[in-house]
Short mmCIF file of C-alpha atoms in Angstrom, two decimals:
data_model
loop_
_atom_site.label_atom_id
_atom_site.label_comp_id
_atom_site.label_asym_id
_atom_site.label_seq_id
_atom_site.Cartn_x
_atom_site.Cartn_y
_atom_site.Cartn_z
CA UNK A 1 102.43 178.30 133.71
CA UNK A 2 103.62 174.75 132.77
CA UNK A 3 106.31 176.20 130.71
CA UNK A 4 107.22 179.16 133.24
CA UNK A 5 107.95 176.28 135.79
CA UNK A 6 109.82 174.26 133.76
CA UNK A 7 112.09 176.97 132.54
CA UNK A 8 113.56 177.58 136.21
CA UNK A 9 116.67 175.75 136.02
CA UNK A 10 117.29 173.22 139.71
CA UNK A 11 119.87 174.43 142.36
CA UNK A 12 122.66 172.63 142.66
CA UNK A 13 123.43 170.19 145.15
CA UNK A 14 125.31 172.27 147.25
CA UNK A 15 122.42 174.26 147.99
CA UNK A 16 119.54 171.66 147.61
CA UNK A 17 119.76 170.43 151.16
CA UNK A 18 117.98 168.24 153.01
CA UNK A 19 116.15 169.90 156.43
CA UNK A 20 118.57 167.87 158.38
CA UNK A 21 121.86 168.60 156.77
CA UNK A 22 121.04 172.03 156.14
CA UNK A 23 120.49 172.39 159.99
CA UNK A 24 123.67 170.74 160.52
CA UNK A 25 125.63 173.32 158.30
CA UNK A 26 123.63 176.29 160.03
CA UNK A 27 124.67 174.87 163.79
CA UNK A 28 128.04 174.27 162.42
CA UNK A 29 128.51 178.15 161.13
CA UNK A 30 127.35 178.77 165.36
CA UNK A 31 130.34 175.99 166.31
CA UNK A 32 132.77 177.81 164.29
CA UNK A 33 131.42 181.20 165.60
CA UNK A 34 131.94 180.20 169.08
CA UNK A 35 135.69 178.80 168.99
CA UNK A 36 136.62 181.96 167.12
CA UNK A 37 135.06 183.78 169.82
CA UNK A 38 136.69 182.41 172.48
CA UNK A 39 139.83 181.98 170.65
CA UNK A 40 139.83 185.96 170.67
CA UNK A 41 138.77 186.81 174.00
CA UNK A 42 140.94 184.93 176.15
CA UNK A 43 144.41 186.10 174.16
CA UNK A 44 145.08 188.30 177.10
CA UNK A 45 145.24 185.98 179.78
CA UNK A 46 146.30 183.16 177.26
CA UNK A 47 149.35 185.58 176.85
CA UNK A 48 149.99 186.52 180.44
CA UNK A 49 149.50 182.96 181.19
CA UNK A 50 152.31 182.40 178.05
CA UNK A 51 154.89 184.17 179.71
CA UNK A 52 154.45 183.37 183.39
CA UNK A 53 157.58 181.39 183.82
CA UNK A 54 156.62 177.69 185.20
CA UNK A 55 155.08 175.44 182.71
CA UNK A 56 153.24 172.71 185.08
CA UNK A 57 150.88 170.33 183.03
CA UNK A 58 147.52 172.66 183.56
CA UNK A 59 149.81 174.96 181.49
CA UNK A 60 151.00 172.79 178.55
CA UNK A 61 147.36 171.48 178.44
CA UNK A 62 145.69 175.05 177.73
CA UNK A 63 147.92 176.14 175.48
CA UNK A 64 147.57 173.01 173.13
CA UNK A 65 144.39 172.83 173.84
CA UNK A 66 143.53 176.74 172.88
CA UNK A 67 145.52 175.92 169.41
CA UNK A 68 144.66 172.47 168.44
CA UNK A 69 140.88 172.98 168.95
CA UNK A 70 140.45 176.23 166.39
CA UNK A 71 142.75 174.19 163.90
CA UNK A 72 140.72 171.14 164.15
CA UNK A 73 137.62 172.50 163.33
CA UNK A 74 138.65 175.10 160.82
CA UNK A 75 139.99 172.11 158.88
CA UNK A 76 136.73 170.41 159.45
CA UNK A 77 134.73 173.56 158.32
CA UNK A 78 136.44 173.86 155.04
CA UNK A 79 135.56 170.04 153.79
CA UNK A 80 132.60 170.49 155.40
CA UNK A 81 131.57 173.70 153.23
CA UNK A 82 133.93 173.33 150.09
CA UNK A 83 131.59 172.49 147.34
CA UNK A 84 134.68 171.09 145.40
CA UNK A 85 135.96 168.81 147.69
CA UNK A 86 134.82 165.52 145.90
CA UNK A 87 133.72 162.17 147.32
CA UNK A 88 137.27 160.55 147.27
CA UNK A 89 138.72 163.18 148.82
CA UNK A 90 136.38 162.81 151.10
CA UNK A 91 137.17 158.63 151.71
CA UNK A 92 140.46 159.76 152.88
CA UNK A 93 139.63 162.43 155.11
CA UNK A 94 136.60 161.61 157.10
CA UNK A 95 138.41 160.14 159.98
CA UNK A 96 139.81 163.56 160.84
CA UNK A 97 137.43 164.33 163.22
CA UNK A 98 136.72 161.68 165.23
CA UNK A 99 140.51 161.10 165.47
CA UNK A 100 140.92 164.94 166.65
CA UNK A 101 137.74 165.09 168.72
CA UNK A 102 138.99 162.00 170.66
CA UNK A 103 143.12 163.71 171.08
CA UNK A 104 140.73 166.97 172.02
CA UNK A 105 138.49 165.27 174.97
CA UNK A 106 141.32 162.77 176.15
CA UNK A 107 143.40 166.38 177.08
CA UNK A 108 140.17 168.04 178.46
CA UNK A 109 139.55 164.94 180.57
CA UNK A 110 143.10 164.76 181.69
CA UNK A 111 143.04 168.82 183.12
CA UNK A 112 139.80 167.33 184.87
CA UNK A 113 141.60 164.55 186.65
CA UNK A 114 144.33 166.96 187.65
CA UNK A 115 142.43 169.59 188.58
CA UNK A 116 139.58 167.14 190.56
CA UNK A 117 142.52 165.23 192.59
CA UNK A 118 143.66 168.80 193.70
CA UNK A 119 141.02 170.04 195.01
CA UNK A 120 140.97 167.00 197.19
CA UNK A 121 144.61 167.34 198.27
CA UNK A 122 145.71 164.90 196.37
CA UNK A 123 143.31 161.88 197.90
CA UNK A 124 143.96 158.94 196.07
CA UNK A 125 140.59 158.06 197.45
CA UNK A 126 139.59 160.34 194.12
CA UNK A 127 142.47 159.86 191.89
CA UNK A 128 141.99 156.18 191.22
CA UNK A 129 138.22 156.06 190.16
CA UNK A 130 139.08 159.79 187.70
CA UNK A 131 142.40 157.84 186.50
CA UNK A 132 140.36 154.35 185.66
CA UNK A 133 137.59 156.58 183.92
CA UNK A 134 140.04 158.57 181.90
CA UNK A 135 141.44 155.34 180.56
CA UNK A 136 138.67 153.92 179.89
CA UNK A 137 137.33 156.66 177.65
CA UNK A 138 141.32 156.65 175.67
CA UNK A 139 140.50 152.89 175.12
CA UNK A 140 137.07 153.48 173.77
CA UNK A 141 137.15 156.36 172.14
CA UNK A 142 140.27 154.79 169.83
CA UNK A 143 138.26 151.70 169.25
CA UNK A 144 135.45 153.53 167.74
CA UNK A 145 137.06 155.48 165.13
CA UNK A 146 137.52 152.31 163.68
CA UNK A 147 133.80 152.45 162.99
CA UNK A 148 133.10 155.65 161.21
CA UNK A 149 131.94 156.23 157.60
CA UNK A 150 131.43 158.54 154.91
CA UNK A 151 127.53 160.25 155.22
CA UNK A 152 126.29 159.17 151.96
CA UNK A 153 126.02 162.38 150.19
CA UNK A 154 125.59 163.98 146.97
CA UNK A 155 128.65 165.66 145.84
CA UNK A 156 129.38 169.28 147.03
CA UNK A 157 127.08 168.55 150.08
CA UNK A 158 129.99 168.78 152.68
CA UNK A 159 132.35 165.80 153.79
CA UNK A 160 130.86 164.30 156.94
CA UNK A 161 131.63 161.26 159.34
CA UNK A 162 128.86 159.34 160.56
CA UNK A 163 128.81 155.94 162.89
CA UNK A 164 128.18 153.17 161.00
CA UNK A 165 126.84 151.19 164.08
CA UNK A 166 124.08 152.40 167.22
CA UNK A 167 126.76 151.35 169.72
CA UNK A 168 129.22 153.86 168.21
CA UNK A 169 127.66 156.08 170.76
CA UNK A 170 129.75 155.42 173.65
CA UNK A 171 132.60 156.89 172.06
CA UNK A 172 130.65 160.15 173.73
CA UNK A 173 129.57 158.23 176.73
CA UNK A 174 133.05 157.16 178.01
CA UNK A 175 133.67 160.84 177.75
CA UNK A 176 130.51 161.78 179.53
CA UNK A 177 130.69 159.55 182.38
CA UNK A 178 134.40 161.43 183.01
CA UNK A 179 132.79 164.99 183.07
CA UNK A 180 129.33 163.52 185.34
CA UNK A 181 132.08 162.56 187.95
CA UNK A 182 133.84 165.77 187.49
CA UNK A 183 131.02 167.80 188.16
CA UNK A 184 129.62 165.39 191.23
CA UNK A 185 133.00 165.82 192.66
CA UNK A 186 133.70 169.69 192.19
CA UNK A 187 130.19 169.72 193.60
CA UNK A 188 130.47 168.13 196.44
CA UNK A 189 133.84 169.67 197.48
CA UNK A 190 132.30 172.88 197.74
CA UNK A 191 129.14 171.85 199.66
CA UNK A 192 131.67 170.42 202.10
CA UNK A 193 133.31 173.85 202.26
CA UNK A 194 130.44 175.85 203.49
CA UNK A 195 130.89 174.88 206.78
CA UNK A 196 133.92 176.22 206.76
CA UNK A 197 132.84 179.37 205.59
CA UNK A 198 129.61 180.07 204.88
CA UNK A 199 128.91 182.03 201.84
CA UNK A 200 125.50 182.47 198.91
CA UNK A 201 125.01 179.62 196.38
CA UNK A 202 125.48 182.21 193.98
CA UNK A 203 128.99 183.10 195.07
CA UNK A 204 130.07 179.46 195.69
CA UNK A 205 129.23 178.80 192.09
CA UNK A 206 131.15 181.47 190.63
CA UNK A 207 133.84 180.66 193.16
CA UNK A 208 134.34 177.25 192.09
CA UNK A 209 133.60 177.23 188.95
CA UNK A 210 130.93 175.24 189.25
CA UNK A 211 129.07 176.87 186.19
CA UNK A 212 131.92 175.19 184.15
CA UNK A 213 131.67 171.60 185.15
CA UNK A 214 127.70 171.74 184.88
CA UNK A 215 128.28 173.26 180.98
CA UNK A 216 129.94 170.93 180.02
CA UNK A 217 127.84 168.36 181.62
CA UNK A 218 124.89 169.63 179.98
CA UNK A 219 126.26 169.95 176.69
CA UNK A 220 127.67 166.58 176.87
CA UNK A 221 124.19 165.00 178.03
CA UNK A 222 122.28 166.76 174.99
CA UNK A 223 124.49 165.29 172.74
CA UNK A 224 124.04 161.89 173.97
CA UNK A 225 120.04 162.42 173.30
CA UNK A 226 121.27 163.11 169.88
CA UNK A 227 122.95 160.21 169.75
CA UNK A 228 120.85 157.14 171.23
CA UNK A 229 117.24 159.21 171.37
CA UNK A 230 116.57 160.81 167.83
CA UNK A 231 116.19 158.73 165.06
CA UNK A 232 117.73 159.06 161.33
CA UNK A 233 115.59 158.71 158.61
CA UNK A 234 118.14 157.06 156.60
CA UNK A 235 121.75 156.56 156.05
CA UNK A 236 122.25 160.08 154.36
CA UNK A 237 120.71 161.45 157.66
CA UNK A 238 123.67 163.17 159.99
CA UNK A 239 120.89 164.23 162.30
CA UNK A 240 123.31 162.01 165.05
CA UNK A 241 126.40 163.92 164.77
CA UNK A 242 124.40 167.25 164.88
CA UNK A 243 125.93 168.36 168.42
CA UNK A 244 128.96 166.30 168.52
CA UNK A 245 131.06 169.50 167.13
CA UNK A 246 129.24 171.79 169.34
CA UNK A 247 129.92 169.54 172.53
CA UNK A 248 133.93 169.11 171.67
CA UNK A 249 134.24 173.21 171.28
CA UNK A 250 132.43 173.96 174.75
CA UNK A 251 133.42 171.24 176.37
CA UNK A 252 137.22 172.92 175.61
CA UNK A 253 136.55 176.54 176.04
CA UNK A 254 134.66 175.80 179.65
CA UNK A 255 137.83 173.37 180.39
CA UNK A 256 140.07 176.04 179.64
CA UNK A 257 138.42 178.69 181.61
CA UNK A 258 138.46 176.26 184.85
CA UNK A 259 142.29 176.44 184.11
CA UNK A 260 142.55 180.13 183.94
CA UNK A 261 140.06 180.07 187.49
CA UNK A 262 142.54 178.15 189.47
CA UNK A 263 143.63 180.39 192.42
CA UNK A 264 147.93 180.73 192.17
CA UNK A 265 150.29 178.35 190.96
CA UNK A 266 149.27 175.63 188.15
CA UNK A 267 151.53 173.43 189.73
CA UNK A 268 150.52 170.08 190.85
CA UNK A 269 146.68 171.38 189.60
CA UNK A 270 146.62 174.16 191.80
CA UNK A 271 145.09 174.60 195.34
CA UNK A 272 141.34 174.84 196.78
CA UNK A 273 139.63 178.09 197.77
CA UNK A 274 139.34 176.65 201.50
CA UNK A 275 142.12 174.49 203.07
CA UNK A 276 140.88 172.06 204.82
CA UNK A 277 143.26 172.93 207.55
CA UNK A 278 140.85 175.85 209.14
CA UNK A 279 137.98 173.47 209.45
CA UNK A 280 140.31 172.73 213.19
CA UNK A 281 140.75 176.46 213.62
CA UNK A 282 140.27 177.39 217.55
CA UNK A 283 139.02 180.67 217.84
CA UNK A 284 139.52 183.09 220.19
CA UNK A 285 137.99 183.62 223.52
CA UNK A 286 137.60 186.83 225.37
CA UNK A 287 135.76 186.73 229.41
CA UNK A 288 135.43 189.76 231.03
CA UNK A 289 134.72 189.56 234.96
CA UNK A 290 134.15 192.03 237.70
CA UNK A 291 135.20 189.97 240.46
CA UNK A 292 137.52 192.32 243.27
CA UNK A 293 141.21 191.91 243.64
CA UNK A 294 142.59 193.99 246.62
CA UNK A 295 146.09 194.51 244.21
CA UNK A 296 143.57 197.13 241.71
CA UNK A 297 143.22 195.51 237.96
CA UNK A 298 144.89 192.61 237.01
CA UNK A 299 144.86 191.82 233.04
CA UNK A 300 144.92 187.93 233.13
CA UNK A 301 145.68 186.09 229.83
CA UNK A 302 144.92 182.07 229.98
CA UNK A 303 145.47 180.13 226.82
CA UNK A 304 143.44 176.74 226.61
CA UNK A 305 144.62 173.99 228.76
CA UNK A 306 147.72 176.07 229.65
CA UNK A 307 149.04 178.53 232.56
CA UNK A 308 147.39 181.66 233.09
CA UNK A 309 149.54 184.58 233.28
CA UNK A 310 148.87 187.90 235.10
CA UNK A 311 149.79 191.28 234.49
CA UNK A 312 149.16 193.90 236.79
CA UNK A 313 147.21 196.96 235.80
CA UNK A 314 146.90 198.97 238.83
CA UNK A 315 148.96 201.73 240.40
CA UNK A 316 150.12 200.11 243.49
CA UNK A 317 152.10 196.94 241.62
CA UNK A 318 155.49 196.83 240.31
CA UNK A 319 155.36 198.60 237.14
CA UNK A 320 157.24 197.39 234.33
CA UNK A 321 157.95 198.79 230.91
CA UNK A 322 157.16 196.84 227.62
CA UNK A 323 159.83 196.03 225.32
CA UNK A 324 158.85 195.75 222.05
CA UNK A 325 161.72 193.98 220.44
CA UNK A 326 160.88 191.39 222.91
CA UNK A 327 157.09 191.51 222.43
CA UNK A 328 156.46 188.18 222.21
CA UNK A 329 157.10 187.65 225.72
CA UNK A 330 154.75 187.44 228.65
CA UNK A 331 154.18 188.33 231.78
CA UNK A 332 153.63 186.40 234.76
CA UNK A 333 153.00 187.49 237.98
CA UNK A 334 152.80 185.60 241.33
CA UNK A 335 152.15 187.33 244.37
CA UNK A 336 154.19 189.93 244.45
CA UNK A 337 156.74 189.47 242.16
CA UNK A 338 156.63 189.35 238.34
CA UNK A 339 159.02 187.26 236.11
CA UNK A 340 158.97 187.41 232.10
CA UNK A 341 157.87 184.19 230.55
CA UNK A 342 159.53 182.68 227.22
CA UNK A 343 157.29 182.75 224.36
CA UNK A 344 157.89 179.19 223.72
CA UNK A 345 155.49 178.60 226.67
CA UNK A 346 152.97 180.45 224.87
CA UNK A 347 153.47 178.20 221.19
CA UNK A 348 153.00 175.28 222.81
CA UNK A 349 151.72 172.29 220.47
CA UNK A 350 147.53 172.28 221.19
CA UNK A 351 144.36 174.23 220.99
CA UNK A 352 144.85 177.79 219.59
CA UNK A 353 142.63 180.84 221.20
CA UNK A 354 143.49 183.50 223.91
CA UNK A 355 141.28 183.98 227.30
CA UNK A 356 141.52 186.88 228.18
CA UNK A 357 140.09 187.84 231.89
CA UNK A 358 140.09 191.38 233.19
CA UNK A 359 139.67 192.02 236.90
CA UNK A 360 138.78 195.36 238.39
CA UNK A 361 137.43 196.95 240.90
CA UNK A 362 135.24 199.63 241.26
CA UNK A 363 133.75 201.78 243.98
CA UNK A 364 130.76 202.74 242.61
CA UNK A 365 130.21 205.07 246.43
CA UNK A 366 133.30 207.38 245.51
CA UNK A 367 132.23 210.59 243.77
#
């Protein structure tokens, strides 16, 4: 048996993985699975969107971000799974990602400033805070590449950048406090716009979008677990960096669906499913009375705060014909004349609505 065990000859390093790094290769293979994915479904609208002829900054964004994200990590995939990529190789390349990843988020975080301060109609009241928050994570995120290293692995084991320090973290939290505000925001702008109209919670998400900002959120916060929660067992251990290529590919392919949600133009971020302008809207008001008018049925048409105008229904009036190139002209009667009043009478400056008051008479003893 001795010699039988003896005789089976080791695997190479490439394939002699520890549980952690293996598991990072195996959740990479799903990373690269989903960008090429998405990559391929959205080439239709990426290519309507293409040829649409205004190129606002929503537009330049998704396009560089739909190529520069695939690239990136395709690069990263092949020195992460070429078993002949040697160690020096590897000394010069490492800072590829985290250079890349922080170009990637910076443009994701910038569509969410745009898009955030647009749904807001441009309230600098919002714009500030997302601006200040989006520079801070530029700042931080190019300070910490400064402190990445080579994971100390065998050779043929993949090519991957770790942090060399705890604190190296916030590189991910900068970026996370951006998308937390995001979501709040988009969140809160369509609670607000329920009482405008009032539809399910299940609509209003899908409406939104709102099922974008919280994935990103989410995948953003599970990555920071990875990162200040779980513990390495030593300085070959990537267990850190686990999600952090997971979290840059969904946190793109959700930002690039919230461009490709936006309702119209791309310009200036787009526009809001609900203006805030109907939450004044005056709505119509329609009274009916019975009360007796000895000149038979009189249509009377009052607009709020304004003149009421009469029109005579009955037989035994002055009857009038309508003119329909001048329909936007109405009647007034008083006594027992009738003149035509200008429509700019009627679109007055003040509360929109109609009243309308019919008045008839009836003799309920005639058979």
């Amino acid at each position: 048996m001795s010699n039988a065990t003896d005789s089976v000859p080791a695997l190479p390093p490439s394939l002699d993985l520890p549980p952690h790094l293996s598991a990072q290769k195996y959740f990479f293979v799903c990373t690269l699975t989903v960008a090429a994915w998405d990559t391929l479904v959205l080439s239709p609208r990426s290519y309507r969107l293409f040829r649409s002829k205004e190129w606002p900054l929503l537009k330049i964004a998704y396009h560089f971000l739909r190529l520069f994200m695939p690239i990136e990590f395709t690069i990263v995939g092949v020195a992460f799974f070429d078993t002949s990529f040697t160690l020096d190789s590897c000394n010069k390349f490492f800072l590829f990602e985290p250079i890349c990843t922080a170009i990637l988020l910076a443009v994701c975080s910038l569509v969410h400033v745009v898009r955030i301060h647009a749904i807001y109609e441009k309230s600098r009241a919002v714009l500030t805070p997302m601006a200040v928050l989006l520079g801070v994570q530029v700042v931080v995120t190019a300070i910490c590449c400064g402190f990445f290293r080579t994971t100390p692995v065998e050779e043929g084991q993949g090519c991957i950048a770790s942090p060399k320090h705890n604190w190296v973290g916030i590189y991910w939290v900068s970026a996370t406090l951006l998308y937390t505000a995001s979501f709040l925001l988009a969140l809160n702008r369509s609670l607000r716009s329920l009482q405008v109209k009032h539809i399910s919670y299940w609509k209003l998400m899908l409406r939104d979008g709102l099922n974008l900002y919280g994935a990103i959120w989410i995948v953003n916060m599970v990555n920071m677990l990875f990162w200040f929660i779980i513990t390495p067992t030593g300085p070959e251990d990537p267990i850190r960096t686990i999600v952090t290529s997971m979290a840059a590919v969904l946190t793109t392919s959700m930002t690039l669906r919230i461009i490709l949600s936006v309702r119209g133009s791309l310009a200036k971020g787009g526009s809001f499913a609900v203006s805030s302008a109907n939450t004044h809207s005056h709505p119509s008001t329609h009274v009916i009375s019975a009360q007796r008018s000895a000149g038979g049925p009189v249509l009377s048409l009052q607009q709020p705060q304004q003149g009421t105008y009469n029109v005579p229904l009955g037989p035994d009036g002055k009857t009038h014909e309508w003119d329909d190139k001048a329909s936007d002209a109405i009647v007034e009667g008083k006594g027992d004349d009738v003149y035509a009043v200008d429509s700019s009478i009627a679109t007055d400056d003040g509360p929109k609505g109609v009243k309308i008051t019919i008045d008839t008479e009836t003799d309920y003893g005639r058979k």
